[in-house]
PDB file of C-alpha atoms in Angstrom:
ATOM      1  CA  UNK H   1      39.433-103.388 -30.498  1.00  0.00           C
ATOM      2  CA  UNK H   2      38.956 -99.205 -29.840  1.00  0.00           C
ATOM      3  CA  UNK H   3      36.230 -97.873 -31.257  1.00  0.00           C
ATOM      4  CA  UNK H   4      38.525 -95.662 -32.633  1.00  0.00           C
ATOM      5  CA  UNK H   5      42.287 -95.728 -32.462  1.00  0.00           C
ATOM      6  CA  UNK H   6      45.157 -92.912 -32.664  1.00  0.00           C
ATOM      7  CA  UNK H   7      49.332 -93.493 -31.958  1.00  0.00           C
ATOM      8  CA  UNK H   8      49.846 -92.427 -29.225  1.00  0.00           C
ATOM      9  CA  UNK H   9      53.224 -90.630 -30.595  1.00  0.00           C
ATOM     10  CA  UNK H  10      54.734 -88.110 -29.660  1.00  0.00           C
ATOM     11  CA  UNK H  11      54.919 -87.771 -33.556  1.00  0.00           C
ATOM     12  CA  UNK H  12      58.333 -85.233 -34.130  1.00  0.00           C
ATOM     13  CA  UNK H  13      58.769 -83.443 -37.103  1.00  0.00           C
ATOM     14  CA  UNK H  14      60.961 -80.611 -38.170  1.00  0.00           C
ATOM     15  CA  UNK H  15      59.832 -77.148 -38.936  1.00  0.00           C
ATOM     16  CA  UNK H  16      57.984 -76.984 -42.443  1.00  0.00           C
ATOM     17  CA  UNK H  17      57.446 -80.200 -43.335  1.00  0.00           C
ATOM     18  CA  UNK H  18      54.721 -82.244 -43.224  1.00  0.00           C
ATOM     19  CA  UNK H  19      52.986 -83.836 -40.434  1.00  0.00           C
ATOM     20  CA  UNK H  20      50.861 -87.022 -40.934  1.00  0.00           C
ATOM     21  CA  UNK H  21      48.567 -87.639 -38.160  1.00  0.00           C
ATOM     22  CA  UNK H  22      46.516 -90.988 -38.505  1.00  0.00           C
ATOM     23  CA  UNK H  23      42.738 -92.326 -37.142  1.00  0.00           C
ATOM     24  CA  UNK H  24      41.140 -95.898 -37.655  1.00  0.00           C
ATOM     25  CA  UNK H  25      37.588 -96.513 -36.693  1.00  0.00           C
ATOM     26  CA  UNK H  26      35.653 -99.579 -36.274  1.00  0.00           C
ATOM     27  CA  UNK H  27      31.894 -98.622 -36.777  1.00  0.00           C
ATOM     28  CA  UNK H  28      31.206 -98.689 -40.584  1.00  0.00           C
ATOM     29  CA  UNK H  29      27.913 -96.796 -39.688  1.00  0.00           C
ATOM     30  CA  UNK H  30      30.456 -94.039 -38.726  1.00  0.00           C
ATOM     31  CA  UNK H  31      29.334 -90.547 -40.463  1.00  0.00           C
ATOM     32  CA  UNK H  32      31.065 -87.733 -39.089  1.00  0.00           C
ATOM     33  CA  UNK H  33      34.692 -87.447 -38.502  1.00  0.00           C
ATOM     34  CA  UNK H  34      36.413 -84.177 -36.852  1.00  0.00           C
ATOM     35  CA  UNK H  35      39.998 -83.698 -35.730  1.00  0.00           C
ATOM     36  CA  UNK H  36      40.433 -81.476 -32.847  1.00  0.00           C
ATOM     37  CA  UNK H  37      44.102 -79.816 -31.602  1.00  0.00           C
ATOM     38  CA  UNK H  38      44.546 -79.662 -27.453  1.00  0.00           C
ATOM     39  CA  UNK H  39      46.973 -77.642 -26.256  1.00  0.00           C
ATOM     40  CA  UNK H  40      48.318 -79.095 -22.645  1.00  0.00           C
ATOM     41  CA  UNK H  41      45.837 -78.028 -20.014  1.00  0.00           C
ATOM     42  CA  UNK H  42      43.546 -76.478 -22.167  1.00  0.00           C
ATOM     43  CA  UNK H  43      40.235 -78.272 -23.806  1.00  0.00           C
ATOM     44  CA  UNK H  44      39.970 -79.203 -27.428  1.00  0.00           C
ATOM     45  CA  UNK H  45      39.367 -77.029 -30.388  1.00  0.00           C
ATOM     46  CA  UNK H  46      37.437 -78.393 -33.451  1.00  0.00           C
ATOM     47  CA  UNK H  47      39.850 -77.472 -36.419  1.00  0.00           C
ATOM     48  CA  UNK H  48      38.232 -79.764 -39.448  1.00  0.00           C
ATOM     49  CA  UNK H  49      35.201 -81.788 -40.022  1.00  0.00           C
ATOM     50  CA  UNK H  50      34.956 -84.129 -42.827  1.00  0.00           C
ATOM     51  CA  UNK H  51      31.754 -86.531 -43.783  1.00  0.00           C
ATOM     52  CA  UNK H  52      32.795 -87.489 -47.440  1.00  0.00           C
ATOM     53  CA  UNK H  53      35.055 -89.524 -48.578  1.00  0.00           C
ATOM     54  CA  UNK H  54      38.054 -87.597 -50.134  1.00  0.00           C
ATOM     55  CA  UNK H  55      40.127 -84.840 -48.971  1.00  0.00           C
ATOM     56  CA  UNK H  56      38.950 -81.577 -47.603  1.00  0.00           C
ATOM     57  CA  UNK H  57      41.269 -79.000 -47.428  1.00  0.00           C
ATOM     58  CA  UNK H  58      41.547 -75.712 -44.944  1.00  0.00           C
ATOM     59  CA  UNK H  59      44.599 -73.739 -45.243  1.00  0.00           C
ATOM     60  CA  UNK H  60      47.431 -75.692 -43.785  1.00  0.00           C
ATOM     61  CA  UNK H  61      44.892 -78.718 -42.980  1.00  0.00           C
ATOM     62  CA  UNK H  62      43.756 -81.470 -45.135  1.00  0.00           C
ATOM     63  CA  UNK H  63      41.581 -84.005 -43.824  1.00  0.00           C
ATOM     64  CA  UNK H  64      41.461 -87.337 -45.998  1.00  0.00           C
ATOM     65  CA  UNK H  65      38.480 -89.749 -45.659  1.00  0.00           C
ATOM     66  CA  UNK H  66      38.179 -93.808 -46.850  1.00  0.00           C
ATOM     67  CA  UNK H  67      35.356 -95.152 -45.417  1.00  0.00           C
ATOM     68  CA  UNK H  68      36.040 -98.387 -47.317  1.00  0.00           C
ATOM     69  CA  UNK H  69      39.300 -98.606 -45.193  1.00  0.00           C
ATOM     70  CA  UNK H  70      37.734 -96.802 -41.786  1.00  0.00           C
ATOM     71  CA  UNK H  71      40.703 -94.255 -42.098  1.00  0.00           C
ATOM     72  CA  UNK H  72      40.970 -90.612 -41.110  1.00  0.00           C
ATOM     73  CA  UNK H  73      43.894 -88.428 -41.419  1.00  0.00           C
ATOM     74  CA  UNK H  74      44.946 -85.339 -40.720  1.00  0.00           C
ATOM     75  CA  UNK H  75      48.112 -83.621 -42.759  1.00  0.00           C
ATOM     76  CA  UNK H  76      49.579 -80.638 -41.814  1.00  0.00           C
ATOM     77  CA  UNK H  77      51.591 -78.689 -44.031  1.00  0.00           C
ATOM     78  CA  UNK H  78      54.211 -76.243 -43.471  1.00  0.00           C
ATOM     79  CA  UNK H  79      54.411 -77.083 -40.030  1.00  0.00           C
ATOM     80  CA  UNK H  80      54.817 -74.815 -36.838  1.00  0.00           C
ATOM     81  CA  UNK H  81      56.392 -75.508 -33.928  1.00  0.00           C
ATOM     82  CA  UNK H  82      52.507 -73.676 -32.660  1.00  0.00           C
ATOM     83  CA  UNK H  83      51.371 -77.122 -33.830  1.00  0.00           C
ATOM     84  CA  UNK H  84      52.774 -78.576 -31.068  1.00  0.00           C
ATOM     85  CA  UNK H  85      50.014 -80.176 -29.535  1.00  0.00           C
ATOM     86  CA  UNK H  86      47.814 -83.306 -29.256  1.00  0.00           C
ATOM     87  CA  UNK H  87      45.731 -84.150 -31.784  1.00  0.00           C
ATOM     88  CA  UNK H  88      42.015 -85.639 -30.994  1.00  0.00           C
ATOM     89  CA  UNK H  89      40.587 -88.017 -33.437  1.00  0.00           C
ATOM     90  CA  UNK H  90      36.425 -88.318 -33.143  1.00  0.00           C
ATOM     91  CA  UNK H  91      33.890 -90.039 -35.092  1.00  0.00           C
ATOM     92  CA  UNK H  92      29.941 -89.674 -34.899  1.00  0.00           C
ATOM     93  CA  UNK H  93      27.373 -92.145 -36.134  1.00  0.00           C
ATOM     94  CA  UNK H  94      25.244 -89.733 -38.050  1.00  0.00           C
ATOM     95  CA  UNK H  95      23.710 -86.736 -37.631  1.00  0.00           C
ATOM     96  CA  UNK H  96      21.964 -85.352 -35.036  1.00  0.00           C
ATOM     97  CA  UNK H  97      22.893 -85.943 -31.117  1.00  0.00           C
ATOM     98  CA  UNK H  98      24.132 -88.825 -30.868  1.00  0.00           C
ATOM     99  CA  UNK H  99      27.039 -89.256 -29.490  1.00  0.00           C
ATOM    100  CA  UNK H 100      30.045 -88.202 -30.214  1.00  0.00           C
ATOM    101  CA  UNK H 101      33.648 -91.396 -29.999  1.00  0.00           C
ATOM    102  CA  UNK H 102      37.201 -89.877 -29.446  1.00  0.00           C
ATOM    103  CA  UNK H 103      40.584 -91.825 -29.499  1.00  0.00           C
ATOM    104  CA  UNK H 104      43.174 -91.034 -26.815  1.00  0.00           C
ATOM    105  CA  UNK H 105      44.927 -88.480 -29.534  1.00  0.00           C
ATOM    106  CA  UNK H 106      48.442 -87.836 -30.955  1.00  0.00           C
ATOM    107  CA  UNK H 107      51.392 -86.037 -29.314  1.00  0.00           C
ATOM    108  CA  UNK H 108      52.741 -83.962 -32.122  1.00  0.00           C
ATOM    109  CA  UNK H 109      56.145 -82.165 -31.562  1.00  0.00           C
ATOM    110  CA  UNK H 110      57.336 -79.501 -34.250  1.00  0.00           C
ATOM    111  CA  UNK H 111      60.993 -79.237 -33.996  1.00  0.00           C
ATOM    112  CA  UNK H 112      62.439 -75.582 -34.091  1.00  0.00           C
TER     113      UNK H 112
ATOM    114  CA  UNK P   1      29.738 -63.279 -27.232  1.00  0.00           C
ATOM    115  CA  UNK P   2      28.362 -66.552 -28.031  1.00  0.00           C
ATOM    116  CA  UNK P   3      30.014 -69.567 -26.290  1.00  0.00           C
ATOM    117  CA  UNK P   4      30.629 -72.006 -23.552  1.00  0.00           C
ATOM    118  CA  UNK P   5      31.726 -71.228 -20.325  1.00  0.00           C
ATOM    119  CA  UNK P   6      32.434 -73.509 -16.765  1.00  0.00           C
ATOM    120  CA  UNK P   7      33.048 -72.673 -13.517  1.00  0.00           C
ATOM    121  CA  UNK P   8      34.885 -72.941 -11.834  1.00  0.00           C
ATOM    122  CA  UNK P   9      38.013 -73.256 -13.019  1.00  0.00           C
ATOM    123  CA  UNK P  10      39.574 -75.427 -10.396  1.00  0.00           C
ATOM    124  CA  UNK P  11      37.156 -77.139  -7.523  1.00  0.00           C
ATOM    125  CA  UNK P  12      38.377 -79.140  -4.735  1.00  0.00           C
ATOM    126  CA  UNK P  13      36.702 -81.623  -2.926  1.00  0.00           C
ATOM    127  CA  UNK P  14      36.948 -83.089   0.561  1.00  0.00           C
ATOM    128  CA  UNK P  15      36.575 -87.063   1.236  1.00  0.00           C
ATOM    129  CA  UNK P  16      32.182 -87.903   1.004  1.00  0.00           C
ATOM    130  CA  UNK P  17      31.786 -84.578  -0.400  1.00  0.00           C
ATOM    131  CA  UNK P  18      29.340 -84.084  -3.237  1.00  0.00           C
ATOM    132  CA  UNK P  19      30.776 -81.022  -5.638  1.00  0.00           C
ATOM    133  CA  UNK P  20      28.694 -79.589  -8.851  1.00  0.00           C
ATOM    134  CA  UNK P  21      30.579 -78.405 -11.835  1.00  0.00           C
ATOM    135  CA  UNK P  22      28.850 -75.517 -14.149  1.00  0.00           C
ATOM    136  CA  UNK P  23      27.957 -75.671 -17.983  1.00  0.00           C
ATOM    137  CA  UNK P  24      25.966 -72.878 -19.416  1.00  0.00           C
ATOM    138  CA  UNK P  25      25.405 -72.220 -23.167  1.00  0.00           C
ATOM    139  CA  UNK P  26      24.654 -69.465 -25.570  1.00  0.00           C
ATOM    140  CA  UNK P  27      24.471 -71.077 -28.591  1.00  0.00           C
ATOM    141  CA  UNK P  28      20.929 -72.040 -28.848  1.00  0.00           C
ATOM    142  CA  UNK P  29      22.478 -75.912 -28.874  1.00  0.00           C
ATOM    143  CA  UNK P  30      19.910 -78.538 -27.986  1.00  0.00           C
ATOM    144  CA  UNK P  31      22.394 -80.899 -27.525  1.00  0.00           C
ATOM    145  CA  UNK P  32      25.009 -80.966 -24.276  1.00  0.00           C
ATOM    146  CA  UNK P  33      27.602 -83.416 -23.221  1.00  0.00           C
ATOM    147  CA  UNK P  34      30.428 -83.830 -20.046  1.00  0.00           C
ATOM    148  CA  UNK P  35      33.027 -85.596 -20.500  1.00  0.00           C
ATOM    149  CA  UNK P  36      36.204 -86.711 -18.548  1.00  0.00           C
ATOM    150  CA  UNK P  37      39.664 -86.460 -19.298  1.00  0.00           C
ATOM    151  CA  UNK P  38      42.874 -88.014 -17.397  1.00  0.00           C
ATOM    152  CA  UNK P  39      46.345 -87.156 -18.108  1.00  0.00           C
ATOM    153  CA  UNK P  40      47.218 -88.796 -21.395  1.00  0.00           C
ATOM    154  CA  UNK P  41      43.998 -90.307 -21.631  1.00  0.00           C
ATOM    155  CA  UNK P  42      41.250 -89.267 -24.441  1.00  0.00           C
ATOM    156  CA  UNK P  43      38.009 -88.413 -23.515  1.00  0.00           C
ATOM    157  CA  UNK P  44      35.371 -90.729 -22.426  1.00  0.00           C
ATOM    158  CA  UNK P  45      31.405 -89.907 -21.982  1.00  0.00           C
ATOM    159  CA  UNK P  46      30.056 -89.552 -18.706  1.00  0.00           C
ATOM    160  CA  UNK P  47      26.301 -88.422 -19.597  1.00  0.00           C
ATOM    161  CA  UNK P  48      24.716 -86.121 -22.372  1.00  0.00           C
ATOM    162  CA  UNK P  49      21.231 -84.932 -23.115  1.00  0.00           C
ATOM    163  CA  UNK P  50      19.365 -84.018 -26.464  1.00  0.00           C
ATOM    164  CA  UNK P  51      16.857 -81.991 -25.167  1.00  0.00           C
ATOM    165  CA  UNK P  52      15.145 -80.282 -22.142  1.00  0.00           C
ATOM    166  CA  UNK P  53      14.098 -82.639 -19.583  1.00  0.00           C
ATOM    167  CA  UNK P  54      15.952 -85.367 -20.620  1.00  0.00           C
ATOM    168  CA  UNK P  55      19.721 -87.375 -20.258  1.00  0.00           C
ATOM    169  CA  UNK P  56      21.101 -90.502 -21.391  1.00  0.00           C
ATOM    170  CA  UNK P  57      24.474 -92.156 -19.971  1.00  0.00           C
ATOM    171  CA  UNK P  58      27.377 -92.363 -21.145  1.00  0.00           C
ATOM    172  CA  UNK P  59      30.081 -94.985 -20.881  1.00  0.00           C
ATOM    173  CA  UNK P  60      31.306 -93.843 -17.426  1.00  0.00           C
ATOM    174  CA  UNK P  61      27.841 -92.426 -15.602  1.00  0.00           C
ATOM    175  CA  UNK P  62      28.271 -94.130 -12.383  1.00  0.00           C
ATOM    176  CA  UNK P  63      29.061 -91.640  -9.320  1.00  0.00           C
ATOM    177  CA  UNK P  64      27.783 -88.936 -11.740  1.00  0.00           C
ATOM    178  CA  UNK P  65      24.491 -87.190 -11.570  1.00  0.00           C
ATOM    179  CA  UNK P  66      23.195 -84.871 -14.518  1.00  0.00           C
ATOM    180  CA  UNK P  67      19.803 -82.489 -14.705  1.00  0.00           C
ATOM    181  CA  UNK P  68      18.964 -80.324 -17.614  1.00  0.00           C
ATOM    182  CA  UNK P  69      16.532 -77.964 -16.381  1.00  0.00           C
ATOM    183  CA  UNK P  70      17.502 -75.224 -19.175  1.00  0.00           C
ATOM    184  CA  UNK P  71      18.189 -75.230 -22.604  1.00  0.00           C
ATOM    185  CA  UNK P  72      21.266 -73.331 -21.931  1.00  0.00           C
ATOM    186  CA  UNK P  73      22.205 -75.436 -18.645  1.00  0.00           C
ATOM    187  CA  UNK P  74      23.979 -78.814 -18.307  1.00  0.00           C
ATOM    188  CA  UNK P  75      25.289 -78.550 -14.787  1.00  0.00           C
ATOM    189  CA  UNK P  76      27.186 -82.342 -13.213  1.00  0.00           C
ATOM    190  CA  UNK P  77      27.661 -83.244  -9.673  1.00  0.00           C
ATOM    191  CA  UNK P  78      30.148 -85.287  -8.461  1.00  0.00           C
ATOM    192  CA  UNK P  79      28.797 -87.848  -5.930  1.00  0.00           C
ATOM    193  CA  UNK P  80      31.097 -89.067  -3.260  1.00  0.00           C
ATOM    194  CA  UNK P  81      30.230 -92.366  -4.567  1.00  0.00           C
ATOM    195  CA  UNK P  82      32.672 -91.529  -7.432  1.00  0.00           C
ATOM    196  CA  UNK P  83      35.920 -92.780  -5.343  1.00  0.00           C
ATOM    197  CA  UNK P  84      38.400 -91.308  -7.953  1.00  0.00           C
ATOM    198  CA  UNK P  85      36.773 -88.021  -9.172  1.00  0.00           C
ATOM    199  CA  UNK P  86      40.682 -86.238  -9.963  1.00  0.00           C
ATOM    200  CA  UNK P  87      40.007 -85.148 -13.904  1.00  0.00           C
ATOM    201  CA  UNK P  88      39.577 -82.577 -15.728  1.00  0.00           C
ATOM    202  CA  UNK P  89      35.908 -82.119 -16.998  1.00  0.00           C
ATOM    203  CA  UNK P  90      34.847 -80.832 -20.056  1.00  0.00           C
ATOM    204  CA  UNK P  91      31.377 -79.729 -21.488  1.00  0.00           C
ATOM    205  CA  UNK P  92      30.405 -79.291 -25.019  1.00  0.00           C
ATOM    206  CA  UNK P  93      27.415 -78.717 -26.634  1.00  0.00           C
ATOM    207  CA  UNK P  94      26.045 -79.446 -30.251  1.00  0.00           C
ATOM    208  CA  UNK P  95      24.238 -77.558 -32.587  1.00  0.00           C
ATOM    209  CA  UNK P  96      21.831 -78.680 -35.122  1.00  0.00           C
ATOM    210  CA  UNK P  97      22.527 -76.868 -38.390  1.00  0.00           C
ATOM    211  CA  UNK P  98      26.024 -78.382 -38.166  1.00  0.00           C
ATOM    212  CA  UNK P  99      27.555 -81.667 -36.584  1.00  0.00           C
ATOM    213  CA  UNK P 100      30.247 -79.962 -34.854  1.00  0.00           C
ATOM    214  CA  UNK P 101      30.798 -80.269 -31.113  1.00  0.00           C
ATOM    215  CA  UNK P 102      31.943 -77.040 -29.253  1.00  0.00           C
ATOM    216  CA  UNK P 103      33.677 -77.267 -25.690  1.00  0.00           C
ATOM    217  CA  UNK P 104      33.601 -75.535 -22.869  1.00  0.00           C
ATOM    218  CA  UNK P 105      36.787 -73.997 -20.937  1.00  0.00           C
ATOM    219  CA  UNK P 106      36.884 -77.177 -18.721  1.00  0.00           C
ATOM    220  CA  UNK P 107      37.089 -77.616 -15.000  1.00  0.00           C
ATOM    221  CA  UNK P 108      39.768 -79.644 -13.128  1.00  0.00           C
ATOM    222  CA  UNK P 109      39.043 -81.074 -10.208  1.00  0.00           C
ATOM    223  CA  UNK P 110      41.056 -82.036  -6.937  1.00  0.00           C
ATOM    224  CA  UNK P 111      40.536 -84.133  -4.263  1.00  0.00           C
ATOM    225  CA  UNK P 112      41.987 -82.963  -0.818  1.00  0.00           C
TER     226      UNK P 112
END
């Protein structure tokens, strides 16, 4: 089993609706849990960071958290065909340095 | 203007040719990281350090060499003991107020 696991995708949704992108995790020690977007050829941006359980909310974004479940997601609302991109799930044991899991990420296409 | 930058932007290397990629810092981050990235693939670990003076592996070291001289410094060198360098490299580094992991610009390398 991945330490942590994406679909691959490509996810394809139509302009302004919702997009529902999807992590699992294996290590229940997990503490930190950040989405990141990748445009092709370029390196990843951080665009949320979530360490509670819940949802956390950032303009478009919502991040939801159940550590009971090991499940991350990412929503988008009112999507953009500028989300097009693939999305980077990565999970951190705790604080401090250690280091830092990612999954291989979601293709997400925003159809026009 | 605070950041991460790499150089170069594209290296080539020749067959038994050892190549080092840049990482410098302004953040004030102790902690630095390079990872490697193939097409479609996420990112996996190749070495990071917490402090000064000091590097632990990742989960793909081998072929790689690391120093961290500088705070602000994280540079990798290819070995030609690495038989299939072709990647694109990323550095990040990590702060300690927050959790977040920053990248770099990235480097892609070539063999010739």
């Amino acid at each position: 089993q991945k330490e942590v696991e994406q679909n691959s995708g490509p996810l394809s949704v139509p302009e302004g609706a919702i997009a529902s992108l999807n992590c699992t995790y294996s290590d229940r020690g997990s503490q930190s849990f950040f989405w990141y977007r990748q445009y092709s050829g370029k390196s990843p941006e951080l665009i949320m960071f979530i360490y509670s359980n819940g949802d956390k909310e950032d303009g478009r974004f919502t991040a939801q958290l159940n550590k009971a479940s090991q499940y991350v997601s990412l929503l988008i609302r009112d999507s953009q065909p500028s989300d097009s991109a693939t999305y980077l799930c990565a999970v951190s044991p705790s604080g401090g340095y250690q280091k830092v899991t990612f999954g291989t990420g979601t293709k997400l296409q925003v159809i026009p | 203007d605070g950041g991460i930058t790499q150089s170069p932007k594209y290296l080539f290397r020749k067959e038994g040719q050892n190549v080092t990629l840049s990482c410098e810092q302004n953040l004030n981050h102790d902690a630095m990281y390079w990872y490697r990235q193939d097409p479609g693939q996420g990112l996996r670990l190749i070495y990071y350090s917490q402090i000064v003076n000091d590097f632990q592996k990742g989960d793909i070291a081998e072929g790689y060499s690391v120093s961290r001289e500088k705070k602000e410094s994280f540079p990798l060198t290819v070995t030609s003991a690495q038989k299939n360098p072709t990647a694109f490299y990323l550095c990040a580094s990590r702060g300690t107020s927050k959790e977040t992991q920053y990248f770099g610009p990235g480097t892609r390398l070539l063999v010739l």
